Amino acid sequence: MSYVDEVYSYVVEKNPAQPEFHQAVKEVLESLRVVIEANEEEYKKDALLERLCTPERQILFRVPWVDDKGQTHVNNGFRIQFNSAIGPYKGGLRFHPSVNLGIIKFLGFEQIFKNSLTGLPIGGGKGGCDFDPKGKSDNEIMRFCQSFMTELYRHIGADTDVPAGDIGVGGREIGYLYGQYKRIRNVYEGVLTGKGLTYGGSLARTEATGYGLLYCTNAMLKANNVDIKGKTIAVSGAGNVAIYAIQKAQQLGAKPVTCSDSTGWIYDPEGIDVELLREVKEVKRARLTEYAAKRPSAEYHEKKNGEHGVWNVKVDIALPCATQNELDLDDAKALVANGVIAVAEGANMPTTIEATQYFQQNKVLFICGKASNAGGVATSALEMSQNSERLSWTFEEVDSKLQGIMENIFKNADEAAKKYGKEGDYVAGANIAGFLKVAEAMKAQGIV
Ligand code: NDP
Ligand code: 2IT
């Protein structure tokens, strides 16, 4: 058995019932095969891959909180400090009822390579809770965030581990988490990113993941002589990533015609009205039915039987921006049959392995989230820099750095793919480029 296969079996055996984690490891190890095989003896002796696939630290904790009626609830909190070879652990917090250890580990594992690709000094981590923020009052959200931080604070710090947002964690939650951290620790430090602009946040962090996705997508299209202007786009999701992906796509002259949330999806042939979408989702925290009610050109479709909806619309480009495994083989077949040219992941691991392979076999330009959604964490690292120097940069300054970082990520993934004989396979290129830096740092630091 080759070392890659041995390590994959080891991961499956040691981490039972964590299918998303197995999937993320499989995808990375498969694309690293060429690099590993060239250095097999050395990597194996150092158990480099076993170390890479085993979190440095896993923190599991109880989060009790009291609702507005006086009822106590208990949720499960997680923080996975996966790899600190190239910098302090960095990665978001997800609050969603589906959260479990395997999901947080898949996200933390991917974060290692993504963060490496940004070129900035940040290690990989992720956290979250199986708490459902939907339907909760602001006071309930505040009490929950305070309880979550009352345990988490002892494990994090501006030079140790710097969480941020992810699904279900936006500006409101980061504010409550930050307030409680500061109260307990009595230090005013950049321990979280995605902070509000009045207390140490960075301009353009809110927009960064969606904008970065489009900068990366555009770089991939340009390298393949495709002009984004006039292209129709299917976007899934209606949260932070989806909204600013839609906004930047429009600024670049493309036309996003769909978005979705957990209960339904919109087809708007005139193009999504992004200001209306922001009002419905960011301000009112309402369903997409409210968008449809105010927009005569929009069709609203209820989601039935777990179907994904938006991928059946005929478009040139698909940008999955909601959640893991939301684009499967059937969806990929529908997109290819409708002539899709490019797919770029805004979410983390939204495309199943079979769907990814189908796109690649059918010559669809495809780039994975570790590269294409890295703009969020990259801008978080820029927020850390600003906090350290106690200065704030302008929107234009941050946005232009973000654009440069995303173009560089695409270039590095493209070049690594070519160097290892996989031209045009941007998944392999991204994984290889991300891995090499981390592997070198781990080797230099000895067996730790
Ligand atoms: P938000 O919570 O802002 O939005 C998530 C969106 O996806 C919502 O529209 C939500 O629907 C929908 N969604 C979430 N879970 C499911 C589900 N299980 N089934 C169907 N729809 C779902 O999160 P973000 O936009 O921040 O995150 C979206 C994706 O992007 C995630 O994969 C995240 O890990 C990834 N990401 C986020 C970054 C960031 O900076 N925020 C950076 C890089 C990646 P509803 O409104 O009904 O809840
Ligand atoms: O998946 C991700 O990269 C994020 N949720 C952003 C992490 C961060 O630290 O900004």
Short mmCIF file of C-alpha atoms and ligand atoms in Angstrom, two decimals:
data_model
loop_
_atom_site.label_atom_id
_atom_site.label_comp_id
_atom_site.label_asym_id
_atom_site.label_seq_id
_atom_site.Cartn_x
_atom_site.Cartn_y
_atom_site.Cartn_z
CA MET A 1 0.00 0.00 0.00
CA SER A 2 1.34 3.45 -0.84
CA TYR A 3 1.95 5.93 1.99
CA VAL A 4 -1.00 8.09 0.81
CA ASP A 5 -3.39 5.12 0.99
CA GLU A 6 -1.97 4.02 4.34
CA VAL A 7 -2.58 7.46 5.82
CA TYR A 8 -6.09 7.69 4.42
CA SER A 9 -6.96 4.31 6.04
CA TYR A 10 -5.36 5.53 9.28
CA VAL A 11 -7.52 8.69 9.24
CA VAL A 12 -10.72 6.72 8.60
CA GLU A 13 -9.89 4.26 11.38
CA LYS A 14 -8.91 6.89 13.96
CA ASN A 15 -11.81 9.24 13.20
CA PRO A 16 -14.89 7.01 12.88
CA ALA A 17 -18.23 8.47 11.77
CA GLN A 18 -16.73 11.72 10.46
CA PRO A 19 -17.56 11.48 6.72
CA GLU A 20 -16.92 15.15 5.92
CA PHE A 21 -13.47 14.97 7.51
CA HIS A 22 -12.66 11.78 5.56
CA GLN A 23 -13.82 13.48 2.35
CA ALA A 24 -11.66 16.57 2.89
CA VAL A 25 -8.59 14.42 3.68
CA LYS A 26 -9.20 12.17 0.68
CA GLU A 27 -9.43 15.10 -1.71
CA VAL A 28 -6.19 16.62 -0.44
CA LEU A 29 -4.21 13.37 -0.23
CA GLU A 30 -5.25 12.30 -3.75
CA SER A 31 -3.99 15.52 -5.25
CA LEU A 32 -0.76 15.40 -3.23
CA ARG A 33 0.01 11.87 -4.44
CA VAL A 34 2.61 13.04 -7.00
CA VAL A 35 4.45 15.14 -4.43
CA ILE A 36 4.27 12.51 -1.69
CA GLU A 37 5.48 9.73 -3.95
CA ALA A 38 8.52 11.82 -4.89
CA ASN A 39 9.44 12.26 -1.19
CA GLU A 40 7.82 9.14 0.26
CA GLU A 41 10.70 7.86 2.37
CA GLU A 42 11.40 11.16 4.08
CA TYR A 43 7.75 12.04 4.74
CA LYS A 44 6.98 8.55 6.01
CA LYS A 45 9.94 8.49 8.41
CA ASP A 46 8.74 11.78 9.91
CA ALA A 47 5.09 10.62 9.88
CA LEU A 48 4.46 13.95 8.21
CA LEU A 49 1.05 13.08 6.80
CA GLU A 50 -0.20 11.48 10.03
CA ARG A 51 0.84 14.65 11.86
CA LEU A 52 -0.78 16.86 9.20
CA CYS A 53 -4.07 14.94 9.50
CA THR A 54 -4.15 14.95 13.32
CA PRO A 55 -5.17 18.20 15.02
CA GLU A 56 -2.59 19.64 17.39
CA ARG A 57 -5.38 20.19 19.90
CA GLN A 58 -9.14 19.52 20.04
CA ILE A 59 -11.25 21.44 22.51
CA LEU A 60 -14.81 20.29 23.26
CA PHE A 61 -16.92 22.14 25.77
CA ARG A 62 -20.39 22.63 27.21
CA VAL A 63 -22.29 25.82 26.41
CA PRO A 64 -25.26 26.33 28.75
CA TRP A 65 -27.53 29.34 28.21
CA VAL A 66 -30.97 30.55 29.29
CA ASP A 67 -33.66 31.60 26.80
CA ASP A 68 -36.03 34.55 27.18
CA LYS A 69 -38.63 32.36 28.89
CA GLY A 70 -36.17 31.20 31.55
CA GLN A 71 -35.56 27.74 30.04
CA THR A 72 -31.96 26.48 30.15
CA HIS A 73 -30.43 24.90 27.02
CA VAL A 74 -27.13 23.07 26.54
CA ASN A 75 -25.11 23.11 23.32
CA ASN A 76 -21.80 21.54 22.29
CA GLY A 77 -18.90 23.90 21.60
CA PHE A 78 -15.80 23.03 19.56
CA ARG A 79 -12.45 24.58 18.73
CA ILE A 80 -10.00 22.58 16.65
CA GLN A 81 -6.46 23.96 16.69
CA PHE A 82 -5.30 22.00 13.70
CA ASN A 83 -1.89 23.23 12.61
CA SER A 84 0.29 26.12 13.79
CA ALA A 85 3.37 25.48 11.61
CA ILE A 86 3.15 28.80 9.75
CA GLY A 87 1.30 31.04 12.21
CA PRO A 88 -1.28 31.24 15.01
CA TYR A 89 -4.39 29.11 14.45
CA LYS A 90 -6.84 31.06 12.32
CA GLY A 91 -10.32 30.20 11.14
CA GLY A 92 -13.97 30.93 11.67
CA LEU A 93 -16.67 29.84 14.10
CA ARG A 94 -19.82 28.18 12.74
CA PHE A 95 -23.13 28.26 14.62
CA HIS A 96 -25.53 25.84 12.95
CA PRO A 97 -27.56 22.88 14.27
CA SER A 98 -25.67 20.49 11.94
CA VAL A 99 -22.28 21.26 13.54
CA ASN A 100 -20.41 18.26 14.94
CA LEU A 101 -16.78 17.29 15.52
CA GLY A 102 -16.28 15.84 12.02
CA ILE A 103 -17.58 18.98 10.32
CA ILE A 104 -15.35 21.26 12.38
CA LYS A 105 -12.38 18.99 11.67
CA PHE A 106 -12.98 19.05 7.91
CA LEU A 107 -13.18 22.82 8.03
CA GLY A 108 -10.05 23.12 10.19
CA PHE A 109 -8.13 20.75 7.93
CA GLU A 110 -9.02 22.73 4.79
CA GLN A 111 -8.12 25.95 6.57
CA ILE A 112 -4.47 24.82 6.88
CA PHE A 113 -3.97 24.80 3.10
CA LYS A 114 -6.18 27.80 2.41
CA ASN A 115 -4.34 29.94 4.92
CA SER A 116 -1.00 28.83 3.52
CA LEU A 117 -2.13 29.80 0.01
CA THR A 118 -2.83 33.38 1.12
CA GLY A 119 0.93 33.81 1.62
CA LEU A 120 0.24 35.30 5.07
CA PRO A 121 1.49 33.91 8.41
CA ILE A 122 -1.64 32.11 9.65
CA GLY A 123 -2.08 28.50 10.78
CA GLY A 124 -5.27 26.45 10.49
CA GLY A 125 -8.12 26.22 13.00
CA LYS A 126 -11.90 26.18 13.15
CA GLY A 127 -14.62 26.14 15.76
CA GLY A 128 -18.31 26.36 16.32
CA CYS A 129 -21.37 25.10 18.04
CA ASP A 130 -24.52 23.08 17.28
CA PHE A 131 -26.55 26.13 18.32
CA ASP A 132 -29.27 27.35 15.94
CA PRO A 133 -29.36 31.16 15.80
CA LYS A 134 -32.60 31.14 13.75
CA GLY A 135 -35.56 32.66 15.55
CA LYS A 136 -33.52 33.70 18.60
CA SER A 137 -33.83 37.20 20.05
CA ASP A 138 -30.80 39.51 20.20
CA ASN A 139 -30.68 38.94 23.97
CA GLU A 140 -30.63 35.17 23.53
CA ILE A 141 -27.83 35.47 20.95
CA MET A 142 -25.90 37.70 23.38
CA ARG A 143 -26.28 35.32 26.33
CA PHE A 144 -25.31 32.38 24.17
CA CYS A 145 -22.20 34.17 22.79
CA GLN A 146 -21.18 35.20 26.32
CA SER A 147 -21.46 31.62 27.55
CA PHE A 148 -19.52 30.30 24.53
CA MET A 149 -16.70 32.80 25.11
CA THR A 150 -16.63 32.16 28.86
CA GLU A 151 -15.05 28.81 28.01
CA LEU A 152 -13.30 29.65 24.73
CA TYR A 153 -11.34 32.66 26.06
CA ARG A 154 -8.76 30.50 27.88
CA HIS A 155 -7.72 28.81 24.63
CA ILE A 156 -7.36 31.81 22.29
CA GLY A 157 -5.37 35.05 22.01
CA ALA A 158 -4.05 37.47 19.38
CA ASP A 159 -0.82 35.43 19.00
CA THR A 160 -2.34 32.00 19.76
CA ASP A 161 -5.63 31.48 17.98
CA VAL A 162 -7.79 34.10 16.27
CA PRO A 163 -11.38 33.03 15.45
CA ALA A 164 -13.73 34.86 13.05
CA GLY A 165 -17.15 34.31 11.47
CA ASP A 166 -18.56 31.52 9.33
CA ILE A 167 -22.14 30.23 8.85
CA GLY A 168 -24.38 31.80 11.50
CA VAL A 169 -21.63 34.05 12.86
CA GLY A 170 -21.57 37.60 11.51
CA GLY A 171 -20.97 41.09 12.86
CA ARG A 172 -23.55 40.82 15.64
CA GLU A 173 -22.10 37.59 17.08
CA ILE A 174 -18.47 38.76 16.76
CA GLY A 175 -19.42 41.91 18.73
CA TYR A 176 -20.90 39.92 21.63
CA LEU A 177 -18.00 37.45 21.61
CA TYR A 178 -15.43 40.25 21.59
CA GLY A 179 -17.16 42.12 24.41
CA GLN A 180 -17.09 39.06 26.65
CA TYR A 181 -13.46 38.23 25.83
CA LYS A 182 -12.36 41.76 26.70
CA ARG A 183 -14.37 41.72 29.91
CA ILE A 184 -12.83 38.44 31.10
CA ARG A 185 -9.23 39.03 29.96
CA ASN A 186 -9.06 42.80 30.44
CA VAL A 187 -7.02 43.20 27.26
CA TYR A 188 -7.95 45.04 24.10
CA GLU A 189 -6.36 42.90 21.44
CA GLY A 190 -7.11 41.58 17.96
CA VAL A 191 -8.32 38.21 19.24
CA LEU A 192 -11.17 37.98 16.75
CA THR A 193 -11.50 39.24 13.19
CA GLY A 194 -14.59 40.48 11.43
CA LYS A 195 -14.95 43.04 14.21
CA GLY A 196 -17.08 46.18 13.79
CA LEU A 197 -15.38 49.25 12.34
CA THR A 198 -15.69 51.19 15.61
CA TYR A 199 -13.66 48.65 17.61
CA GLY A 200 -10.81 47.41 15.46
CA GLY A 201 -12.47 45.86 12.42
CA SER A 202 -11.09 46.22 8.92
CA LEU A 203 -12.83 47.94 6.05
CA ALA A 204 -13.67 45.42 3.29
CA ARG A 205 -13.65 42.36 5.62
CA THR A 206 -17.45 42.06 5.23
CA GLU A 207 -17.14 42.03 1.45
CA ALA A 208 -13.86 40.10 1.29
CA THR A 209 -14.90 36.48 0.74
CA GLY A 210 -17.41 37.27 -2.00
CA TYR A 211 -15.20 39.89 -3.66
CA GLY A 212 -12.18 37.58 -3.41
CA LEU A 213 -14.17 34.77 -5.01
CA LEU A 214 -14.82 36.96 -8.04
CA TYR A 215 -11.21 38.19 -8.24
CA CYS A 216 -10.06 34.58 -8.29
CA THR A 217 -12.77 33.46 -10.74
CA ASN A 218 -11.91 36.34 -13.04
CA ALA A 219 -8.20 35.46 -12.91
CA MET A 220 -9.06 31.86 -13.88
CA LEU A 221 -11.32 33.01 -16.72
CA LYS A 222 -8.72 35.47 -18.03
CA ALA A 223 -6.00 32.79 -18.02
CA ASN A 224 -8.33 30.78 -20.25
CA ASN A 225 -9.24 33.73 -22.51
CA VAL A 226 -12.82 34.06 -21.27
CA ASP A 227 -14.34 37.49 -20.63
CA ILE A 228 -16.61 37.60 -17.56
CA LYS A 229 -18.64 40.49 -19.01
CA GLY A 230 -22.16 39.46 -19.98
CA LYS A 231 -21.88 35.99 -18.43
CA THR A 232 -24.85 34.63 -16.45
CA ILE A 233 -24.11 33.20 -13.02
CA ALA A 234 -25.91 30.80 -10.67
CA VAL A 235 -25.11 31.60 -7.04
CA SER A 236 -26.33 29.47 -4.12
CA GLY A 237 -26.68 30.81 -0.61
CA ALA A 238 -27.90 34.22 0.47
CA GLY A 239 -25.50 34.95 3.28
CA ASN A 240 -22.27 36.88 3.64
CA VAL A 241 -20.36 35.12 0.87
CA ALA A 242 -23.24 34.95 -1.64
CA ILE A 243 -24.30 38.60 -1.23
CA TYR A 244 -20.86 40.09 -1.91
CA ALA A 245 -20.11 37.60 -4.66
CA ILE A 246 -23.27 38.82 -6.40
CA GLN A 247 -22.30 42.45 -5.86
CA LYS A 248 -18.77 42.05 -7.25
CA ALA A 249 -20.00 39.91 -10.18
CA GLN A 250 -22.31 42.76 -11.14
CA GLN A 251 -19.48 45.30 -10.84
CA LEU A 252 -17.46 43.15 -13.25
CA GLY A 253 -20.32 43.18 -15.78
CA ALA A 254 -21.73 39.68 -15.18
CA LYS A 255 -25.33 38.81 -14.33
CA PRO A 256 -26.08 36.61 -11.29
CA VAL A 257 -29.62 35.25 -11.67
CA THR A 258 -30.08 32.99 -8.64
CA CYS A 259 -29.58 32.78 -4.87
CA SER A 260 -30.92 30.40 -2.23
CA ASP A 261 -31.35 29.79 1.48
CA SER A 262 -32.09 26.67 3.49
CA THR A 263 -35.77 26.61 2.53
CA GLY A 264 -36.01 27.96 -1.00
CA TRP A 265 -34.37 29.60 -4.00
CA ILE A 266 -34.83 32.52 -6.34
CA TYR A 267 -34.56 32.71 -10.11
CA ASP A 268 -34.49 36.32 -11.20
CA PRO A 269 -33.87 36.52 -14.97
CA GLU A 270 -33.36 40.30 -14.78
CA GLY A 271 -30.47 39.76 -12.36
CA ILE A 272 -30.51 39.69 -8.55
CA ASP A 273 -31.28 43.05 -6.91
CA VAL A 274 -28.42 42.96 -4.42
CA GLU A 275 -29.62 45.92 -2.33
CA LEU A 276 -33.01 44.25 -1.85
CA LEU A 277 -31.26 40.96 -0.99
CA ARG A 278 -29.13 42.72 1.61
CA GLU A 279 -32.19 44.36 3.13
CA VAL A 280 -34.04 41.01 3.37
CA LYS A 281 -31.09 38.94 4.64
CA GLU A 282 -28.69 41.27 6.48
CA VAL A 283 -31.17 43.69 8.03
CA LYS A 284 -34.45 41.79 8.44
CA ARG A 285 -32.91 38.27 8.69
CA ALA A 286 -36.00 37.13 6.74
CA ARG A 287 -36.77 34.39 4.19
CA LEU A 288 -36.30 34.76 0.44
CA THR A 289 -40.09 34.84 0.04
CA GLU A 290 -39.78 38.49 1.11
CA TYR A 291 -37.36 39.13 -1.74
CA ALA A 292 -39.80 37.55 -4.23
CA ALA A 293 -42.70 39.55 -2.80
CA LYS A 294 -40.92 42.82 -3.57
CA ARG A 295 -39.42 41.87 -6.95
CA PRO A 296 -41.89 41.17 -9.78
CA SER A 297 -39.23 39.62 -12.04
CA ALA A 298 -38.27 36.98 -9.45
CA GLU A 299 -39.59 33.42 -9.21
CA TYR A 300 -39.50 31.79 -5.75
CA HIS A 301 -39.15 28.00 -5.51
CA GLU A 302 -39.61 26.06 -2.31
CA LYS A 303 -36.88 23.41 -1.84
CA LYS A 304 -38.33 19.89 -2.01
CA ASN A 305 -36.78 16.51 -1.13
CA GLY A 306 -33.32 17.93 -0.48
CA GLU A 307 -33.01 19.18 -4.08
CA HIS A 308 -30.60 22.02 -4.71
CA GLY A 309 -32.63 23.98 -7.29
CA VAL A 310 -30.27 26.63 -8.54
CA TRP A 311 -28.01 24.23 -10.49
CA ASN A 312 -30.77 23.43 -12.97
CA VAL A 313 -30.82 26.98 -14.32
CA LYS A 314 -28.92 27.48 -17.59
CA VAL A 315 -25.88 29.63 -16.78
CA ASP A 316 -22.26 30.17 -17.86
CA ILE A 317 -20.74 30.17 -14.36
CA ALA A 318 -21.72 28.47 -11.08
CA LEU A 319 -20.66 29.79 -7.67
CA PRO A 320 -21.75 27.55 -4.78
CA CYS A 321 -21.72 29.82 -1.70
CA ALA A 322 -23.91 28.06 0.91
CA THR A 323 -22.53 24.90 2.52
CA GLN A 324 -20.69 21.58 2.10
CA ASN A 325 -21.85 18.98 -0.46
CA GLU A 326 -24.56 21.22 -1.90
CA LEU A 327 -23.52 20.44 -5.49
CA ASP A 328 -23.58 16.71 -6.28
CA LEU A 329 -23.10 14.59 -9.38
CA ASP A 330 -26.68 15.13 -10.64
CA ASP A 331 -26.25 18.87 -10.25
CA ALA A 332 -22.91 18.74 -12.09
CA LYS A 333 -24.56 16.80 -14.94
CA ALA A 334 -27.33 19.40 -15.19
CA LEU A 335 -24.83 22.28 -15.26
CA VAL A 336 -22.64 20.59 -17.89
CA ALA A 337 -25.70 19.73 -20.03
CA ASN A 338 -26.60 23.43 -19.87
CA GLY A 339 -23.14 24.47 -21.08
CA VAL A 340 -21.49 25.76 -17.89
CA ILE A 341 -17.95 27.10 -18.51
CA ALA A 342 -16.61 27.58 -14.99
CA VAL A 343 -17.31 26.65 -11.38
CA ALA A 344 -15.64 28.36 -8.43
CA GLU A 345 -16.35 27.45 -4.81
CA GLY A 346 -17.36 30.26 -2.44
CA ALA A 347 -18.37 27.83 0.31
CA ASN A 348 -16.08 25.23 1.90
CA MET A 349 -16.23 21.86 0.08
CA PRO A 350 -19.62 22.58 -1.56
CA THR A 351 -18.90 20.19 -4.45
CA THR A 352 -18.80 16.43 -3.88
CA ILE A 353 -15.72 14.56 -5.11
CA GLU A 354 -17.77 12.86 -7.88
CA ALA A 355 -19.16 16.20 -9.07
CA THR A 356 -15.67 17.75 -9.09
CA GLN A 357 -14.36 14.87 -11.20
CA TYR A 358 -17.30 15.20 -13.59
CA PHE A 359 -16.55 18.89 -14.14
CA GLN A 360 -12.88 18.16 -14.71
CA GLN A 361 -13.61 15.31 -17.14
CA ASN A 362 -15.91 17.65 -19.07
CA LYS A 363 -13.28 20.41 -19.30
CA VAL A 364 -15.20 22.82 -17.07
CA LEU A 365 -12.81 25.29 -15.40
CA PHE A 366 -13.00 24.38 -11.71
CA ILE A 367 -11.32 25.94 -8.70
CA CYS A 368 -11.68 24.75 -5.11
CA GLY A 369 -12.66 26.82 -2.10
CA LYS A 370 -9.24 26.61 -0.47
CA ALA A 371 -8.11 28.90 -3.27
CA SER A 372 -11.25 30.75 -4.35
CA ASN A 373 -12.76 31.58 -0.95
CA ALA A 374 -9.45 32.47 0.73
CA GLY A 375 -10.20 36.20 0.43
CA GLY A 376 -12.11 36.18 3.72
CA VAL A 377 -9.34 34.77 5.84
CA ALA A 378 -6.72 36.76 3.92
CA THR A 379 -8.52 39.97 4.83
CA SER A 380 -8.82 38.70 8.39
CA ALA A 381 -5.02 38.47 8.40
CA LEU A 382 -4.92 42.06 7.10
CA GLU A 383 -7.21 43.00 10.01
CA MET A 384 -4.68 41.35 12.38
CA SER A 385 -1.89 43.43 10.80
CA GLN A 386 -3.86 46.64 11.27
CA ASN A 387 -4.62 45.73 14.89
CA SER A 388 -0.94 45.03 15.56
CA GLU A 389 0.17 48.37 14.19
CA ARG A 390 -2.88 50.11 15.72
CA LEU A 391 -3.81 51.71 12.40
CA SER A 392 -6.70 51.38 9.95
CA TRP A 393 -6.23 51.20 6.23
CA THR A 394 -8.69 52.64 3.69
CA PHE A 395 -11.22 50.47 1.87
CA GLU A 396 -9.28 50.91 -1.37
CA GLU A 397 -6.02 49.86 0.26
CA VAL A 398 -7.49 46.66 1.73
CA ASP A 399 -9.47 45.86 -1.43
CA SER A 400 -6.43 46.28 -3.66
CA LYS A 401 -4.33 44.04 -1.38
CA LEU A 402 -7.15 41.47 -1.47
CA GLN A 403 -7.24 41.57 -5.26
CA GLY A 404 -3.47 41.08 -5.43
CA ILE A 405 -3.64 38.14 -2.99
CA MET A 406 -6.41 36.41 -4.96
CA GLU A 407 -4.62 36.83 -8.28
CA ASN A 408 -1.49 35.46 -6.71
CA ILE A 409 -3.34 32.45 -5.29
CA PHE A 410 -4.64 31.63 -8.76
CA LYS A 411 -1.17 32.08 -10.27
CA ASN A 412 0.44 29.81 -7.65
CA ALA A 413 -2.21 27.11 -8.08
CA ASP A 414 -1.87 27.31 -11.87
CA GLU A 415 1.94 27.11 -11.75
CA ALA A 416 2.00 24.26 -9.22
CA ALA A 417 -0.45 22.28 -11.41
CA LYS A 418 1.81 22.79 -14.43
CA LYS A 419 4.97 21.94 -12.49
CA TYR A 420 3.55 18.61 -11.32
CA GLY A 421 2.15 17.61 -14.73
CA LYS A 422 -1.48 18.46 -13.98
CA GLU A 423 -2.01 21.55 -16.11
CA GLY A 424 -5.49 23.03 -15.71
CA ASP A 425 -6.20 20.99 -12.53
CA TYR A 426 -6.49 23.93 -10.16
CA VAL A 427 -7.63 21.68 -7.30
CA ALA A 428 -4.37 19.74 -7.38
CA GLY A 429 -2.41 22.96 -7.94
CA ALA A 430 -4.00 24.68 -4.93
CA ASN A 431 -3.54 21.68 -2.64
CA ILE A 432 0.07 21.19 -3.68
CA ALA A 433 1.01 24.87 -3.36
CA GLY A 434 -0.70 25.12 0.04
CA PHE A 435 0.86 21.89 1.29
CA LEU A 436 4.48 22.56 0.31
CA LYS A 437 4.87 25.63 2.52
CA VAL A 438 3.32 23.93 5.54
CA ALA A 439 5.37 20.74 5.01
CA GLU A 440 8.59 22.73 4.80
CA ALA A 441 7.77 24.65 8.00
CA MET A 442 6.86 21.43 9.82
CA LYS A 443 10.10 19.82 8.75
CA ALA A 444 12.16 22.82 9.89
CA GLN A 445 10.49 22.77 13.32
CA GLY A 446 11.28 19.12 14.04
CA ILE A 447 8.99 16.46 15.43
CA VAL A 448 6.34 18.43 17.30
P1 NDP B 1 -24.03 32.81 6.27
O1 NDP B 1 -24.51 32.24 7.54
O2 NDP B 1 -23.89 34.28 6.12
O3 NDP B 1 -24.92 32.30 5.05
C1 NDP B 1 -25.07 30.94 4.77
C2 NDP B 1 -26.09 30.79 3.67
O4 NDP B 1 -26.15 29.44 3.26
C3 NDP B 1 -27.48 31.15 4.11
O5 NDP B 1 -28.19 31.65 3.01
C4 NDP B 1 -28.04 29.83 4.58
O6 NDP B 1 -29.43 29.75 4.52
C5 NDP B 1 -27.41 28.87 3.61
N1 NDP B 1 -27.16 27.58 4.27
C6 NDP B 1 -26.38 27.35 5.33
N2 NDP B 1 -26.41 26.08 5.71
C7 NDP B 1 -27.23 25.48 4.87
C8 NDP B 1 -27.67 24.17 4.76
N3 NDP B 1 -27.26 23.19 5.59
N4 NDP B 1 -28.52 23.88 3.74
C9 NDP B 1 -28.92 24.87 2.91
N5 NDP B 1 -28.54 26.15 2.98
C10 NDP B 1 -27.71 26.45 3.95
O7 NDP B 1 -22.62 32.08 6.01
P2 NDP B 1 -21.45 32.52 5.02
O8 NDP B 1 -22.00 33.18 3.80
O9 NDP B 1 -20.44 33.21 5.84
O10 NDP B 1 -20.85 31.09 4.64
C11 NDP B 1 -21.24 30.37 3.47
C12 NDP B 1 -20.18 29.36 3.11
O11 NDP B 1 -18.94 30.05 2.85
C13 NDP B 1 -19.83 28.34 4.20
O12 NDP B 1 -19.45 27.12 3.58
C14 NDP B 1 -18.61 28.95 4.88
O13 NDP B 1 -17.83 27.96 5.52
C15 NDP B 1 -17.90 29.52 3.66
N6 NDP B 1 -16.93 30.59 3.90
C16 NDP B 1 -17.25 31.71 4.60
C17 NDP B 1 -16.31 32.71 4.76
C18 NDP B 1 -16.64 33.99 5.45
O14 NDP B 1 -15.76 34.86 5.50
N7 NDP B 1 -17.84 34.19 5.97
C19 NDP B 1 -14.96 32.58 4.24
C20 NDP B 1 -14.74 31.40 3.45
C21 NDP B 1 -15.70 30.44 3.32
P3 NDP B 1 -30.34 30.38 5.70
O15 NDP B 1 -30.36 31.86 5.44
O16 NDP B 1 -31.67 29.74 5.53
O17 NDP B 1 -29.66 30.02 6.97
O1 2IT B 2 -13.75 29.48 5.97
C1 2IT B 2 -13.14 30.55 6.17
O2 2IT B 2 -12.07 30.81 5.63
C2 2IT B 2 -13.76 31.53 7.08
N1 2IT B 2 -14.85 31.29 7.57
C3 2IT B 2 -13.04 32.81 7.40
C4 2IT B 2 -12.04 32.58 8.49
C5 2IT B 2 -11.37 33.82 9.03
O3 2IT B 2 -10.58 33.63 9.97
O4 2IT B 2 -11.59 34.92 8.55
#
